[in-house]
Coordinates of C-alpha atoms and ligand atoms in Angstrom, one line a residue:
X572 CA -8.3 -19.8 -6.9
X573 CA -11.6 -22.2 -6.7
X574 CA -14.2 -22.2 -9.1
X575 CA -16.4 -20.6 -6.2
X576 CA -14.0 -17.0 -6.2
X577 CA -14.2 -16.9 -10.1
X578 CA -17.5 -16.5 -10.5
X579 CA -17.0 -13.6 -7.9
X580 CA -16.7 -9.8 -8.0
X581 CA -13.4 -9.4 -5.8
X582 CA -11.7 -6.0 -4.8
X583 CA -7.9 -6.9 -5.1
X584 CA -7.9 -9.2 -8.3
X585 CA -4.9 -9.0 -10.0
X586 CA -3.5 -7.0 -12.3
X587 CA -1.7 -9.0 -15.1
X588 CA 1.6 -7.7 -17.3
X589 CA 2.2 -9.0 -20.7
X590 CA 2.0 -12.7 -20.7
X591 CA 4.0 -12.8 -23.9
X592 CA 6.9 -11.2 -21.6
X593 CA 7.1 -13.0 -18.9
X594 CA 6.5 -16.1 -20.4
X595 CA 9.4 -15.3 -22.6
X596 CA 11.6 -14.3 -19.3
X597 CA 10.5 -17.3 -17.6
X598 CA 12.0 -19.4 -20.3
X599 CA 15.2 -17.2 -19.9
X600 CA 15.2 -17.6 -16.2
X601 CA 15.2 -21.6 -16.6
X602 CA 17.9 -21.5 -19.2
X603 CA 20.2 -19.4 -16.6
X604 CA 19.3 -21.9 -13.7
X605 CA 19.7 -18.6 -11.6
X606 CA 16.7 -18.3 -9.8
X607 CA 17.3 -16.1 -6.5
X608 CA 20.1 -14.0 -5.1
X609 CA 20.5 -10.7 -7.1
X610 CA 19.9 -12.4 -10.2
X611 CA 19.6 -10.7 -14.2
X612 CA 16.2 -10.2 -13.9
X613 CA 15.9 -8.4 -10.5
X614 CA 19.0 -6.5 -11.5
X615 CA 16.8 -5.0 -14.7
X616 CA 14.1 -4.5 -12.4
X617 CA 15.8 -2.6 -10.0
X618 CA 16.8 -0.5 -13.6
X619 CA 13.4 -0.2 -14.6
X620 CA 12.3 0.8 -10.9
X621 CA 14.9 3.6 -10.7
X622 CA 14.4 5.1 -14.2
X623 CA 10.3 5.2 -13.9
X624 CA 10.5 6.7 -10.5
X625 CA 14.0 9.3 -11.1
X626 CA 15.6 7.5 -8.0
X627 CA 18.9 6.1 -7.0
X628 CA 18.1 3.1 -5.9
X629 CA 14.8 1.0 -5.3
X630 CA 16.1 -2.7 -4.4
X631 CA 13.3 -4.9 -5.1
X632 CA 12.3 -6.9 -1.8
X633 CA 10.4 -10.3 -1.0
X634 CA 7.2 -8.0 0.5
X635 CA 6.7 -4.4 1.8
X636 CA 6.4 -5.8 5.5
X637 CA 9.6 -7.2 5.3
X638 CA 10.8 -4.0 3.5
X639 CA 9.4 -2.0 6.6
X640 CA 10.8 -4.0 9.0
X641 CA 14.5 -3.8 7.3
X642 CA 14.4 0.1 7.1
X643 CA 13.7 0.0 10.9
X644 CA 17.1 -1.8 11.2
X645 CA 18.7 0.2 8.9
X646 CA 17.7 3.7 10.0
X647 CA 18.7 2.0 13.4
X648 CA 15.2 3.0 15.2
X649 CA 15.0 2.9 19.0
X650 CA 12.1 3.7 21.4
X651 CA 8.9 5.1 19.8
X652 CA 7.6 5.3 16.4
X653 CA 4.8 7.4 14.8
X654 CA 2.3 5.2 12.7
X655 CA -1.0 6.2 11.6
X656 CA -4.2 3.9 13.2
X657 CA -5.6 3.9 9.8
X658 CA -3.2 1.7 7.8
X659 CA -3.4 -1.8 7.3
X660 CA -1.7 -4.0 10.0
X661 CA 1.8 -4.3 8.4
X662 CA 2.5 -1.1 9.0
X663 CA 2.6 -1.0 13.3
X664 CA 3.5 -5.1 12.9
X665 CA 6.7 -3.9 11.1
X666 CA 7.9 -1.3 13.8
X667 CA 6.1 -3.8 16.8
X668 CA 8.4 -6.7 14.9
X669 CA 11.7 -4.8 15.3
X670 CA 11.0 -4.3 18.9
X671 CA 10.1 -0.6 18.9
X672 CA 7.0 0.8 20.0
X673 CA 4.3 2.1 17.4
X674 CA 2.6 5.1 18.7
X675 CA -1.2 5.6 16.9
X676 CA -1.8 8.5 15.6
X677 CA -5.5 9.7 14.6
X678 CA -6.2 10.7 10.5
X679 CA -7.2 13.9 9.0
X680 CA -10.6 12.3 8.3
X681 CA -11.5 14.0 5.2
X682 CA -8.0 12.2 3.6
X683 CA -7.4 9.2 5.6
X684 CA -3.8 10.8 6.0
X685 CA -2.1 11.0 9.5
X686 CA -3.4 14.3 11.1
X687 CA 0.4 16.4 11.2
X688 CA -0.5 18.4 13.9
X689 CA -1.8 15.4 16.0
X690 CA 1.4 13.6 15.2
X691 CA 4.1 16.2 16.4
X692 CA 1.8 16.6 19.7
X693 CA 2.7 13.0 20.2
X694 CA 6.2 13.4 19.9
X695 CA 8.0 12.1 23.2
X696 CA 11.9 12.2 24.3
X697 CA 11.7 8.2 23.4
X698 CA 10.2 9.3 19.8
X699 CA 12.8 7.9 16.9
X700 CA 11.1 8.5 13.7
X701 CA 7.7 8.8 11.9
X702 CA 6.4 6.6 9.8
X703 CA 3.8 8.2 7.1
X704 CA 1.3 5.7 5.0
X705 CA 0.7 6.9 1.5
X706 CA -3.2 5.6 2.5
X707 CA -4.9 5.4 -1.4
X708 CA -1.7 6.4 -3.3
X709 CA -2.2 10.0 -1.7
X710 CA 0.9 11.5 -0.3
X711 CA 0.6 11.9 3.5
X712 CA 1.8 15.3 3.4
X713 CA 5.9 14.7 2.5
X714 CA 7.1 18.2 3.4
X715 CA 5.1 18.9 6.5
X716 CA 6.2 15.9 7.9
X717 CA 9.8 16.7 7.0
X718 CA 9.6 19.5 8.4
X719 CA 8.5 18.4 12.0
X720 CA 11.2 15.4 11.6
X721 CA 14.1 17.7 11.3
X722 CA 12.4 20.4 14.0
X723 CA 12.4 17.2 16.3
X724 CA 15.8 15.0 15.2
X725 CA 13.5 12.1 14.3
X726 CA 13.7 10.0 11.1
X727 CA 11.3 10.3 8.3
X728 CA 10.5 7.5 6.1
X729 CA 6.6 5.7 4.2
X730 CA 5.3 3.3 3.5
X731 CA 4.0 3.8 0.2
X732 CA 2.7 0.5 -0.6
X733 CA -0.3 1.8 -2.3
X734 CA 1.2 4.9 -4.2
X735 CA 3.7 2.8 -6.9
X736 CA 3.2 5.3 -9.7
X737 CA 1.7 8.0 -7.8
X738 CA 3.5 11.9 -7.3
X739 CA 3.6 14.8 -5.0
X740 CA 4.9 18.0 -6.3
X741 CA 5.1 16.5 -9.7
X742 CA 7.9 14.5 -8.3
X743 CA 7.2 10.5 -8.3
X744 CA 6.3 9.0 -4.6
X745 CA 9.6 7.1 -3.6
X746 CA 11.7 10.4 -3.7
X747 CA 10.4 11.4 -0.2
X748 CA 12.2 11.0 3.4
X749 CA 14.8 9.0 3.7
X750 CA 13.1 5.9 2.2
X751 CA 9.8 4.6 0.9
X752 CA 8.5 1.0 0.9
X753 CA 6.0 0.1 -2.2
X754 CA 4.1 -3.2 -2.1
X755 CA 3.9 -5.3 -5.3
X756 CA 1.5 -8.0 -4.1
X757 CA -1.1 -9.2 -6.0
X758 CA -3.7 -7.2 -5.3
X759 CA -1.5 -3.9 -5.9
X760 CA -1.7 -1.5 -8.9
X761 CA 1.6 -3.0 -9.7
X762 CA 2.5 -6.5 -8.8
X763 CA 5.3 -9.2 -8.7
X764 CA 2.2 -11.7 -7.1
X765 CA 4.7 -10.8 -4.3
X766 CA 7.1 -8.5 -3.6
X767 CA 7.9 -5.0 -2.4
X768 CA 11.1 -2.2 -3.2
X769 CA 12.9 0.2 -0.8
X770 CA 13.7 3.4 -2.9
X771 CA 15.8 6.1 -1.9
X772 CA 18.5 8.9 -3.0
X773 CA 20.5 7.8 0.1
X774 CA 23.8 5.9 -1.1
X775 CA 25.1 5.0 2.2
X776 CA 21.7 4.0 3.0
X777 CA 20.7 1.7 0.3
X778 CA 24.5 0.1 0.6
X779 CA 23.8 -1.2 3.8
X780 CA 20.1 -2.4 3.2
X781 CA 21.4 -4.3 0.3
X782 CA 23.7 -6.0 2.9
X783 CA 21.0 -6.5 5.0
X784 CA 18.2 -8.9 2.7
X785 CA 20.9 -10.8 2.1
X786 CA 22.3 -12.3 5.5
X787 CA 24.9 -9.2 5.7
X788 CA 27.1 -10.9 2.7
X789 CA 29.5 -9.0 1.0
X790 CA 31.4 -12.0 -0.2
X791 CA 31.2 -15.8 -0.6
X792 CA 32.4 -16.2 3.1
X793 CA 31.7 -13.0 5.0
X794 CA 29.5 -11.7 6.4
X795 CA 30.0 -8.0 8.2
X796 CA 26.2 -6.6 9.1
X797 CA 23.1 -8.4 11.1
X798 CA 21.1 -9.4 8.0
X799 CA 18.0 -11.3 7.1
X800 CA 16.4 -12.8 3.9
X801 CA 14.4 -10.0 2.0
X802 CA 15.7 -10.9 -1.4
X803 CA 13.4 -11.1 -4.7
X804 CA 13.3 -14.2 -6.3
X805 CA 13.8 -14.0 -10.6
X806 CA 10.1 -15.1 -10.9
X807 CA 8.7 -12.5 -9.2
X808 CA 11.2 -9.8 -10.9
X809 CA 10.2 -10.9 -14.2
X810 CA 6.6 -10.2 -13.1
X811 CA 7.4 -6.6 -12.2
X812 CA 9.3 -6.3 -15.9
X813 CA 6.2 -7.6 -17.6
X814 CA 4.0 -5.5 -15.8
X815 CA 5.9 -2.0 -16.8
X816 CA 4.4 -2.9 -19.9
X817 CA 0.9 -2.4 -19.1
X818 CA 1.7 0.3 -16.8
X819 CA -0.2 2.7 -18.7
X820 CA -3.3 0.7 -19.9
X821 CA -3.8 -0.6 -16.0
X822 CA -3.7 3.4 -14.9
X823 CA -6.3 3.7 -18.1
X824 CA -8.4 1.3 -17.0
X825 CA -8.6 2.6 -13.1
X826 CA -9.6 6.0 -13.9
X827 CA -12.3 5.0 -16.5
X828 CA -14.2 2.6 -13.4
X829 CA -13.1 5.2 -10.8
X830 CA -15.1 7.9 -13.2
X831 CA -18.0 5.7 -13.9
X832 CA -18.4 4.4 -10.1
X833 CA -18.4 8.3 -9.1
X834 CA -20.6 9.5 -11.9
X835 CA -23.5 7.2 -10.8
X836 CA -23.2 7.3 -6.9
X837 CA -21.8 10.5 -6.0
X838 CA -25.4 11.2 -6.4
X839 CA -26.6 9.2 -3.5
X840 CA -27.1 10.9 -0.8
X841 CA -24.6 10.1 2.1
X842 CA -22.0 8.5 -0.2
X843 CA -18.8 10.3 -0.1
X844 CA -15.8 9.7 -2.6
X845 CA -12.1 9.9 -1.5
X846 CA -10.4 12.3 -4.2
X847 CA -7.3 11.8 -6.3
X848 CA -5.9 14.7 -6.8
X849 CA -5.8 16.6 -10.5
X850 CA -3.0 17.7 -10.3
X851 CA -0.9 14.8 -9.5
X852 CA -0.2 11.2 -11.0
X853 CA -2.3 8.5 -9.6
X854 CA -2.6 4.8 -10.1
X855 CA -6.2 4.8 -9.5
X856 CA -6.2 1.6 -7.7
X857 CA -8.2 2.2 -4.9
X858 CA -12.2 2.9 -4.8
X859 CA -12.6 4.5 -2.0
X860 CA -16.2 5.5 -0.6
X861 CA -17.7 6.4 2.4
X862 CA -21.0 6.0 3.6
X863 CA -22.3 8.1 6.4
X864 CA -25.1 6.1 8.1
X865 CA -26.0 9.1 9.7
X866 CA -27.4 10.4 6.1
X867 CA -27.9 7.7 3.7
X868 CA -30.4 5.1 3.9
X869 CA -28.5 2.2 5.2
X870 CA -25.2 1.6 7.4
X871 CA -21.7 0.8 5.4
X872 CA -22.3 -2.7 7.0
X873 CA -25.6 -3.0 5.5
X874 CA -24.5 -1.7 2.1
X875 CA -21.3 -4.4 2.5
X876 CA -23.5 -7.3 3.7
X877 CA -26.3 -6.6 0.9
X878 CA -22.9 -7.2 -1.9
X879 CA -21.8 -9.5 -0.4
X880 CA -25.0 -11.9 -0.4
X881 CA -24.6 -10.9 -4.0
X882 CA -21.5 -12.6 -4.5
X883 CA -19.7 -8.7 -5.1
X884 CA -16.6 -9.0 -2.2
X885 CA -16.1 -5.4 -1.2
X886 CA -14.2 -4.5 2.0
X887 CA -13.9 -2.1 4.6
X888 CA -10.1 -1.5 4.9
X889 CA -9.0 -0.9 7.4
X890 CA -11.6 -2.0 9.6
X891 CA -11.8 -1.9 12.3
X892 CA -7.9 0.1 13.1
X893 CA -5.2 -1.1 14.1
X894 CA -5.1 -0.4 17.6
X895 CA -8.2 -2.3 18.2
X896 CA -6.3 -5.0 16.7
X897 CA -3.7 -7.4 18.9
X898 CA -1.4 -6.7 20.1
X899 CA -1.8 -3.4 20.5
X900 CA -5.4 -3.9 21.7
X901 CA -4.1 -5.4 24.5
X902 CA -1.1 -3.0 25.1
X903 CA -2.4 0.4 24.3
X904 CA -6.2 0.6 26.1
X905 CA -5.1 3.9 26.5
X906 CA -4.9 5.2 23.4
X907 CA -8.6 4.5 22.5
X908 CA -10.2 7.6 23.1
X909 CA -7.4 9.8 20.9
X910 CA -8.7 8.4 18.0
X911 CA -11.7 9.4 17.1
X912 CA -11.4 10.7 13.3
X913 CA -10.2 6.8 12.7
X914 CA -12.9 5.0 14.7
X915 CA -15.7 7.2 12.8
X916 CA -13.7 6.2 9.4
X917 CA -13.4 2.8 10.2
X918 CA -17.0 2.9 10.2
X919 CA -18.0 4.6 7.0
X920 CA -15.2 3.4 4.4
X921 CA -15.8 0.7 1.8
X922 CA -13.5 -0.5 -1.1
X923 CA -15.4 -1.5 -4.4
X924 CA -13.6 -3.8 -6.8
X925 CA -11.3 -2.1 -9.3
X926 CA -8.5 -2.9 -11.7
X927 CA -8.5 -5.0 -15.7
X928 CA -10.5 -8.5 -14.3
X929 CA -12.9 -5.6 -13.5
X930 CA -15.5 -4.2 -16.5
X931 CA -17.5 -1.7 -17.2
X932 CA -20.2 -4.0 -16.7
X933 CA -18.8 -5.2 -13.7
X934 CA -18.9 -1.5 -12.6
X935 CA -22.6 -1.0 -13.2
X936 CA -23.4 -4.3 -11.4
X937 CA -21.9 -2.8 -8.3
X938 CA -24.0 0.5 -8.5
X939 CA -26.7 -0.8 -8.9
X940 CA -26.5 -3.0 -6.0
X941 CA -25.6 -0.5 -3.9
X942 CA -28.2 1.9 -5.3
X943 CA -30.6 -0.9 -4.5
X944 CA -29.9 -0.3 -0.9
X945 CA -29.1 3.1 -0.8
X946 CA -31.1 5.1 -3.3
Ligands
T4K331 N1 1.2 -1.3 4.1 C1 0.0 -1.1 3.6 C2 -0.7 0.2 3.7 C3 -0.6 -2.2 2.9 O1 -1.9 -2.0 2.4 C4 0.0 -3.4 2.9 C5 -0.6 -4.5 2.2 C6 1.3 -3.5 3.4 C7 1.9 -2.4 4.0 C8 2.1 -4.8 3.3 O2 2.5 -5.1 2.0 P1 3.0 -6.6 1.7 O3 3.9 -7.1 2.8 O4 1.7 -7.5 1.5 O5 3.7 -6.5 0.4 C9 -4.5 -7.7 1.3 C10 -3.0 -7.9 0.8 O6 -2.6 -9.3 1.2 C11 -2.1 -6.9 1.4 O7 -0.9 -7.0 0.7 C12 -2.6 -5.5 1.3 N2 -1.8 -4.5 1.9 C13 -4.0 -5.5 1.9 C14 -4.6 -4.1 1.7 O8 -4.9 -6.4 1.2 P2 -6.0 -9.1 2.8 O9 -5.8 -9.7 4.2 O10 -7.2 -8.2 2.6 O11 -5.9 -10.2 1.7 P3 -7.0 -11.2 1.1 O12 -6.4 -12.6 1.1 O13 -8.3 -11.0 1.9 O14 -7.2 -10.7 -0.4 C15 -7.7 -9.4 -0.7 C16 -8.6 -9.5 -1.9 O15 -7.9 -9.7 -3.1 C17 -9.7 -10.5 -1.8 O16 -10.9 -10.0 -2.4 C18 -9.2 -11.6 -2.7 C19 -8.4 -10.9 -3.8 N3 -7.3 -11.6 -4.3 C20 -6.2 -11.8 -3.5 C21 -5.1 -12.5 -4.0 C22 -3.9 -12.7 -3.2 C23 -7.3 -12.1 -5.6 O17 -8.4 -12.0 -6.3 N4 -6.3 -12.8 -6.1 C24 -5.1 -13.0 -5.4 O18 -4.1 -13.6 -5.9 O19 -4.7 -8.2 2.5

């Protein structure tokens, strides 16, 4: 990172585990010389994943895209499938990747979640599955969704890449469809600097993804499925196993800034903050606010361009949608006018910095930036 990004108030700055740990497992890692290929340390991880979330199996990836793209192949997807227009690009890049078609369907504005009713209305004879996004660590509605799969024969699966740690039901996010993706990047709640797992209850499922990130392998000469390279590397795993260890304090820390950010500018008028919900678990990662220009005293874009000038990086994820993005600018003029709750959202949403390289302090400096300009 240069000097210029240190000195910088950044939404997505790491999260860091236990140093001690990894440290510790990096030494192990180079006294093993086994670096990659369902190594010691990806096999505990995959333990670790399984136990925190109560699944059968959550094989650790090289990224959630790559994950995504894999359960397409797996869940052997044809034709059209249902993605949200709020998400960020991965999500329709995954599906558009594997050859299929991602159909965009408009958000429930007041949760960023895919609108259910808008998504089964979209449902064609060349429909294969639908893909939910867990947008904030919310769950986009697990049973509804289920519930118009099965009605309709299509495949249900997420992408949960924000909701690692996060629950529905009191059951943990990763239990839902017939698989979910989580993201560890860097800038996620929990990360592996890079990374991603597939969990699900599915044996025959996660048998032959496990074929699939590695070339389609099952022995040292052959090779009996299409298969590509998704595998974790032991570097990143032991990331992921020093992170469990600061699981809690991370959480800790999210919820204190989330509490302070919306004690002081819930108050200003136009701002809007996007809920966790009480009664579930929630990682806390992600500030969201929105910012009505049609009621506060300056635009989102004023707000964001005021911080900015400031040296304070917030960002408006997902501006400005996905299918105003290419290719599916391009291929899908069409679809434009169907999605209205996103292109009003797109508009209003802003993500202030969070996580532990965030303070308190750090927390008050944003407000009062933003009150500058707002209150
Ligand atoms: N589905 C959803 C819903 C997702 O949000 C994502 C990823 C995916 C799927 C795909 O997951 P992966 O294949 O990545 O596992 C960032 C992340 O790169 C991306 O992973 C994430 N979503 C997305 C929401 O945010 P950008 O294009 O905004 O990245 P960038 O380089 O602008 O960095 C974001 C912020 O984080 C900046 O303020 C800088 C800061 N940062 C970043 C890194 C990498 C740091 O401070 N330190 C770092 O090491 O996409």
């Amino acid at each position: 990172m240069s000097n210029n990004n240190q000195k910088k108030l950044l939404v997505g700055r790491p999260n860091i585990g236990n140093r001690e740990t990894f440290d510790r497992l990096v030494d192990d890692i180079f006294a093993r010389r086994w670096f990659s290929n369902n190594g010691q340390m990806v096999q505990e991880l995959e333990k670790r994943l399984c136990e925190y979330l109560g699944v059968k199996h959550c094989i650790p990836v090289c990224n959630a895209t790559i994950g995504l793209q894999i359960v397409c192949h797996a869940l052997g997807l044809k034709g059209e499938v249902l993605v949200p227009a709020f998400t960020f690009v991965a999500t329709p890049h995954s599906v558009h990747w594997e050859g299929l078609e991602p159909v965009f369907v408009d958000i429930d504005p007041h949760t960023h979640l895919m609108d259910t009713d808008k998504a089964e209305a979209l449902i064609t004879p060349r429909t294969s599955a639908i893909l939910g996004v867990h947008a904030w660590g919310r769950a986009c509605y697990p049973e509804k969704l289920q519930e118009i799969a099965d009605r309709h024969g299509l495949q249900l699966y997420f992408d949960a890449a924000h909701a690692f740690g996060c629950s529905h039901g009191g059951k943990k996010i990763g239990n839902f469809g017939r698989c979910e993706v989580f993201s560890f990047h860097a800038t996620k709640f929990f990360n592996t600097f890079e990374g991603g797992a597939i969990a699900t209850n599915d044996d025959e499922l996660a048998a032959k993804m496990r074929l699939m990130i590695n070339f389609g392998f099952t022995g040292l000469d052959s090779v009996v499925h299409l298969g590509t390279n998704g595998k974790m590397s032991e570097i990143h795993a032991a990331m992921g196993i020093a992170c469990f260890e600061t699981i809690d304090e991370i959480v800790r820390t999210n919820k204190a800034h989330y509490d302070r950010y919306r004690t002081r500018l819930s108050r200003l008028h136009g701002v809007r903050f996007l809920d966790y919900d009480d009664m579930e678990e929630s990682n806390f990662q992600y500030i969201a606010i929105e910012i009505d220009a049609s009621i506060a005293r300056a635009s989102r874009d004023e707000v964001m361009n005021s911080l900015h000038a400031q040296e304070i990086m917030v960002r408006r994820y997902f501006y400005p949608g996905c299918h105003k993005m290419e290719p599916y600018a391009s291929l899908y003029r069409r679809l434009s006018d169907q999605l209205q709750a996103t292109d009003e959202t797109c508009e209003k949403v802003l993500i202030l910095p969070n996580g532990t390289g965030v303070s308190p302090d750090d927390v008050d400096r944003v407000c009062h930036a933003i009150e500058e300009v707002l209150a």
